[in-house]
Amino acid sequence: MDVLSDVITVMRTGRPSSDRLRLGSRWCYRFAPYDGAGFHVFLRGTGWLITDHGDPTPLGPGDVVLVPHGGAHVLSDSPHAEHAVAFENAVGEPDGPTDVLCGKYRLDRTRTHPVLARLPEVVHLSARAGRHAGLRAAIDLLGGEVVDRRPGRDAAVSGLLDLLFVYMVRAWLEDNAATGWPQALRDPPLAAALEALHADPARPWRLQDLAAAAGLSRATLARRFTSLTGQSPMAYVAWWRMAVAARLLRDSDLSLPEIARRVGYGSPYAFAHAFKRHFGVAPGRYRAADQTAATA
């Protein structure tokens, strides 16, 4: 099982959305905090992304910027934001010199995976860097779809937005491959253990089973895994099972005993106790609250 794909599947809720802004010579828009991840793709022109912390980020044609934790920020034609208005009031021009695709992905923050939790406040992927050919190709395809209103555009844009999110996260992992979780995902023994767990979370995993999947001794696996990820292998097993259970409660009609079985608990009572300890609420109430929120 591909770990990054699994992580994104478990965290994502709903479908991505996007808006295209064609802007004139002076513009400045404020984006409110969001329960998910926001992104901007500069199809044409230049601008700045400004947050409450850190220096303004200059953006040019082909640049992509991801705001992975949904923090408030401003897009502006200058590094100053004195006259920012809410993005909801944005009015594009027919053919302004700056063309930006703005979008967002809804993510369930109750089970943020450590891989995504490690992302910085802003991920800037510059076209000038000349790396990440897949990301560049996705941007080119997406730019063509939003400019030309051809049959099937909505389906194509939705699929490309999904692809764009994967490529943005993958690009950051590649640029930071020497540390933490990015290194763990690229370490062949650790990656083998993680993929085995993600492929079958219901298996009664023990440290020696994960070590066998990794081809390492138990002590070596525990030391290397903990050093890179900040948690022990078995702690991650328990956490991942709860994340999968939360997704099944949200996205399926499976009974609690069946969900318990799918995440490695022989008893629904043991599962309910572990789930409440992790999330602070019983599985049934978690499901009911999520359904209420979705309806609202």
mmCIF file of C-alpha atoms in Angstrom, residues 51-205:
data_model
loop_
_atom_site.group_PDB
_atom_site.id
_atom_site.type_symbol
_atom_site.label_atom_id
_atom_site.label_comp_id
_atom_site.label_asym_id
_atom_site.label_seq_id
_atom_site.Cartn_x
_atom_site.Cartn_y
_atom_site.Cartn_z
ATOM 1 C CA THR A 51 1.039 35.757 6.310
ATOM 2 C CA ASP A 52 1.006 37.004 9.896
ATOM 3 C CA HIS A 53 4.377 35.351 10.430
ATOM 4 C CA GLY A 54 7.434 35.371 8.222
ATOM 5 C CA ASP A 55 8.461 37.421 5.221
ATOM 6 C CA PRO A 56 6.182 37.989 2.193
ATOM 7 C CA THR A 57 6.646 35.358 -0.528
ATOM 8 C CA PRO A 58 7.146 36.628 -4.094
ATOM 9 C CA LEU A 59 5.218 34.662 -6.735
ATOM 10 C CA GLY A 60 5.633 34.578 -10.502
ATOM 11 C CA PRO A 61 4.301 32.730 -13.567
ATOM 12 C CA GLY A 62 4.133 28.991 -12.979
ATOM 13 C CA ASP A 63 4.680 29.288 -9.223
ATOM 14 C CA VAL A 64 2.585 27.204 -6.843
ATOM 15 C CA VAL A 65 2.045 27.972 -3.178
ATOM 16 C CA LEU A 66 0.383 25.605 -0.719
ATOM 17 C CA VAL A 67 -1.019 26.750 2.638
ATOM 18 C CA PRO A 68 -1.261 23.271 4.153
ATOM 19 C CA HIS A 69 -2.726 24.186 7.538
ATOM 20 C CA GLY A 70 -5.367 26.588 6.252
ATOM 21 C CA GLY A 71 -3.891 29.671 7.893
ATOM 22 C CA ALA A 72 -5.151 33.180 7.165
ATOM 23 C CA HIS A 73 -3.158 34.940 4.458
ATOM 24 C CA VAL A 74 -3.254 37.672 1.844
ATOM 25 C CA LEU A 75 -2.557 37.695 -1.895
ATOM 26 C CA SER A 76 -1.496 41.092 -3.155
ATOM 27 C CA ASP A 77 0.186 42.894 -6.023
ATOM 28 C CA SER A 78 2.741 44.237 -3.491
ATOM 29 C CA PRO A 79 4.397 42.929 -0.304
ATOM 30 C CA HIS A 80 2.109 45.205 1.723
ATOM 31 C CA ALA A 81 -1.511 44.512 2.589
ATOM 32 C CA GLU A 82 -3.015 47.728 3.912
ATOM 33 C CA HIS A 83 -6.115 47.568 1.713
ATOM 34 C CA ALA A 84 -6.930 43.850 1.660
ATOM 35 C CA VAL A 85 -10.577 42.898 1.160
ATOM 36 C CA ALA A 86 -12.158 39.505 1.800
ATOM 37 C CA PHE A 87 -11.686 37.026 -1.019
ATOM 38 C CA GLU A 88 -15.457 36.470 -1.131
ATOM 39 C CA ASN A 89 -15.708 40.013 -2.552
ATOM 40 C CA ALA A 90 -13.175 39.341 -5.312
ATOM 41 C CA VAL A 91 -14.287 40.448 -8.770
ATOM 42 C CA GLY A 92 -12.122 39.372 -11.669
ATOM 43 C CA GLU A 93 -11.487 41.290 -14.854
ATOM 44 C CA PRO A 94 -12.087 39.863 -18.342
ATOM 45 C CA ASP A 95 -8.396 39.856 -19.215
ATOM 46 C CA GLY A 96 -6.247 41.309 -16.444
ATOM 47 C CA PRO A 97 -2.453 40.992 -16.504
ATOM 48 C CA THR A 98 -2.462 38.575 -13.546
ATOM 49 C CA ASP A 99 -4.239 35.208 -13.712
ATOM 50 C CA VAL A 100 -4.398 33.080 -10.556
ATOM 51 C CA LEU A 101 -6.115 29.793 -9.763
ATOM 52 C CA CYS A 102 -7.105 29.712 -6.073
ATOM 53 C CA GLY A 103 -8.423 26.569 -4.424
ATOM 54 C CA LYS A 104 -8.830 24.569 -1.268
ATOM 55 C CA TYR A 105 -8.982 21.005 -0.010
ATOM 56 C CA ARG A 106 -11.060 20.087 3.025
ATOM 57 C CA LEU A 107 -9.106 17.975 5.529
ATOM 58 C CA ASP A 108 -10.166 16.326 8.775
ATOM 59 C CA ARG A 109 -7.914 17.937 11.380
ATOM 60 C CA THR A 110 -8.921 15.418 14.067
ATOM 61 C CA ARG A 111 -6.569 12.915 12.441
ATOM 62 C CA THR A 112 -3.819 14.941 10.805
ATOM 63 C CA HIS A 113 -1.115 12.531 9.770
ATOM 64 C CA PRO A 114 2.392 13.373 11.018
ATOM 65 C CA VAL A 115 3.596 13.608 7.409
ATOM 66 C CA LEU A 116 1.242 16.521 6.730
ATOM 67 C CA ALA A 117 1.542 17.959 10.234
ATOM 68 C CA ARG A 118 5.263 18.531 9.561
ATOM 69 C CA LEU A 119 4.586 20.760 6.565
ATOM 70 C CA PRO A 120 5.521 24.420 7.135
ATOM 71 C CA GLU A 121 2.978 27.250 7.192
ATOM 72 C CA VAL A 122 3.657 27.973 3.506
ATOM 73 C CA VAL A 123 5.112 25.655 0.857
ATOM 74 C CA HIS A 124 6.409 27.697 -2.089
ATOM 75 C CA LEU A 125 7.237 25.672 -5.212
ATOM 76 C CA SER A 126 8.910 28.025 -7.642
ATOM 77 C CA ALA A 127 8.797 27.471 -11.389
ATOM 78 C CA ARG A 128 12.281 28.972 -11.545
ATOM 79 C CA ALA A 129 13.728 26.063 -9.591
ATOM 80 C CA GLY A 130 13.212 23.810 -12.619
ATOM 81 C CA ARG A 131 12.430 20.707 -10.524
ATOM 82 C CA HIS A 132 9.350 18.505 -10.168
ATOM 83 C CA ALA A 133 8.459 17.762 -13.778
ATOM 84 C CA GLY A 134 5.220 16.027 -12.767
ATOM 85 C CA LEU A 135 4.018 19.088 -10.869
ATOM 86 C CA ARG A 136 4.851 21.359 -13.807
ATOM 87 C CA ALA A 137 2.936 19.069 -16.194
ATOM 88 C CA ALA A 138 -0.102 19.047 -13.897
ATOM 89 C CA ILE A 139 -0.032 22.864 -13.721
ATOM 90 C CA ASP A 140 0.125 23.117 -17.518
ATOM 91 C CA LEU A 141 -2.830 20.756 -17.902
ATOM 92 C CA LEU A 142 -4.810 22.545 -15.204
ATOM 93 C CA GLY A 143 -4.074 25.931 -16.755
ATOM 94 C CA GLY A 144 -5.356 24.712 -20.119
ATOM 95 C CA GLU A 145 -8.573 23.387 -18.600
ATOM 96 C CA VAL A 146 -9.425 26.561 -16.692
ATOM 97 C CA VAL A 147 -8.684 28.784 -19.701
ATOM 98 C CA ASP A 148 -10.552 26.750 -22.348
ATOM 99 C CA ARG A 149 -14.110 25.755 -21.446
ATOM 100 C CA ARG A 150 -14.128 22.439 -23.299
ATOM 101 C CA PRO A 151 -16.559 19.537 -22.771
ATOM 102 C CA GLY A 152 -15.679 17.560 -19.661
ATOM 103 C CA ARG A 153 -13.924 20.540 -18.080
ATOM 104 C CA ASP A 154 -15.458 20.103 -14.620
ATOM 105 C CA ALA A 155 -14.444 16.439 -14.370
ATOM 106 C CA ALA A 156 -10.958 17.202 -15.683
ATOM 107 C CA VAL A 157 -10.393 20.096 -13.259
ATOM 108 C CA SER A 158 -11.576 18.026 -10.278
ATOM 109 C CA GLY A 159 -9.211 15.195 -11.146
ATOM 110 C CA LEU A 160 -6.316 17.553 -11.790
ATOM 111 C CA LEU A 161 -6.870 19.299 -8.450
ATOM 112 C CA ASP A 162 -6.559 15.927 -6.711
ATOM 113 C CA LEU A 163 -3.387 15.263 -8.673
ATOM 114 C CA LEU A 164 -2.025 18.717 -7.881
ATOM 115 C CA PHE A 165 -2.343 18.161 -4.131
ATOM 116 C CA VAL A 166 -0.409 14.883 -4.346
ATOM 117 C CA TYR A 167 2.304 16.514 -6.450
ATOM 118 C CA MET A 168 2.623 19.507 -4.117
ATOM 119 C CA VAL A 169 3.076 17.293 -1.060
ATOM 120 C CA ARG A 170 5.399 14.953 -2.980
ATOM 121 C CA ALA A 171 7.525 17.903 -4.100
ATOM 122 C CA TRP A 172 7.939 19.089 -0.507
ATOM 123 C CA LEU A 173 8.856 15.559 0.611
ATOM 124 C CA GLU A 174 11.480 15.346 -2.127
ATOM 125 C CA ASP A 175 12.944 18.724 -1.193
ATOM 126 C CA ASN A 176 13.179 17.694 2.471
ATOM 127 C CA ALA A 177 14.116 14.039 2.030
ATOM 128 C CA ALA A 178 16.999 14.129 4.515
ATOM 129 C CA THR A 179 14.922 14.665 7.653
ATOM 130 C CA GLY A 180 12.063 13.183 9.684
ATOM 131 C CA TRP A 181 9.065 11.582 8.021
ATOM 132 C CA PRO A 182 10.242 12.434 4.485
ATOM 133 C CA GLN A 183 13.384 10.422 5.175
ATOM 134 C CA ALA A 184 11.388 7.588 6.756
ATOM 135 C CA LEU A 185 9.226 7.265 3.640
ATOM 136 C CA ARG A 186 12.339 7.018 1.464
ATOM 137 C CA ASP A 187 14.222 4.635 3.767
ATOM 138 C CA PRO A 188 13.685 1.187 2.130
ATOM 139 C CA PRO A 189 13.373 -0.887 5.345
ATOM 140 C CA LEU A 190 11.089 1.627 7.091
ATOM 141 C CA ALA A 191 9.038 2.123 3.936
ATOM 142 C CA ALA A 192 8.577 -1.658 3.678
ATOM 143 C CA ALA A 193 7.316 -1.843 7.264
ATOM 144 C CA LEU A 194 4.962 1.109 6.770
ATOM 145 C CA GLU A 195 3.574 -0.288 3.524
ATOM 146 C CA ALA A 196 2.933 -3.658 5.158
ATOM 147 C CA LEU A 197 1.029 -2.004 8.013
ATOM 148 C CA HIS A 198 -0.992 0.231 5.705
ATOM 149 C CA ALA A 199 -1.884 -2.725 3.494
ATOM 150 C CA ASP A 200 -3.330 -4.691 6.416
ATOM 151 C CA PRO A 201 -4.042 -2.653 9.569
ATOM 152 C CA ALA A 202 -6.271 -5.470 10.901
ATOM 153 C CA ARG A 203 -3.339 -7.860 11.266
ATOM 154 C CA PRO A 204 -2.329 -8.449 14.909
ATOM 155 C CA TRP A 205 0.922 -6.582 14.469
#
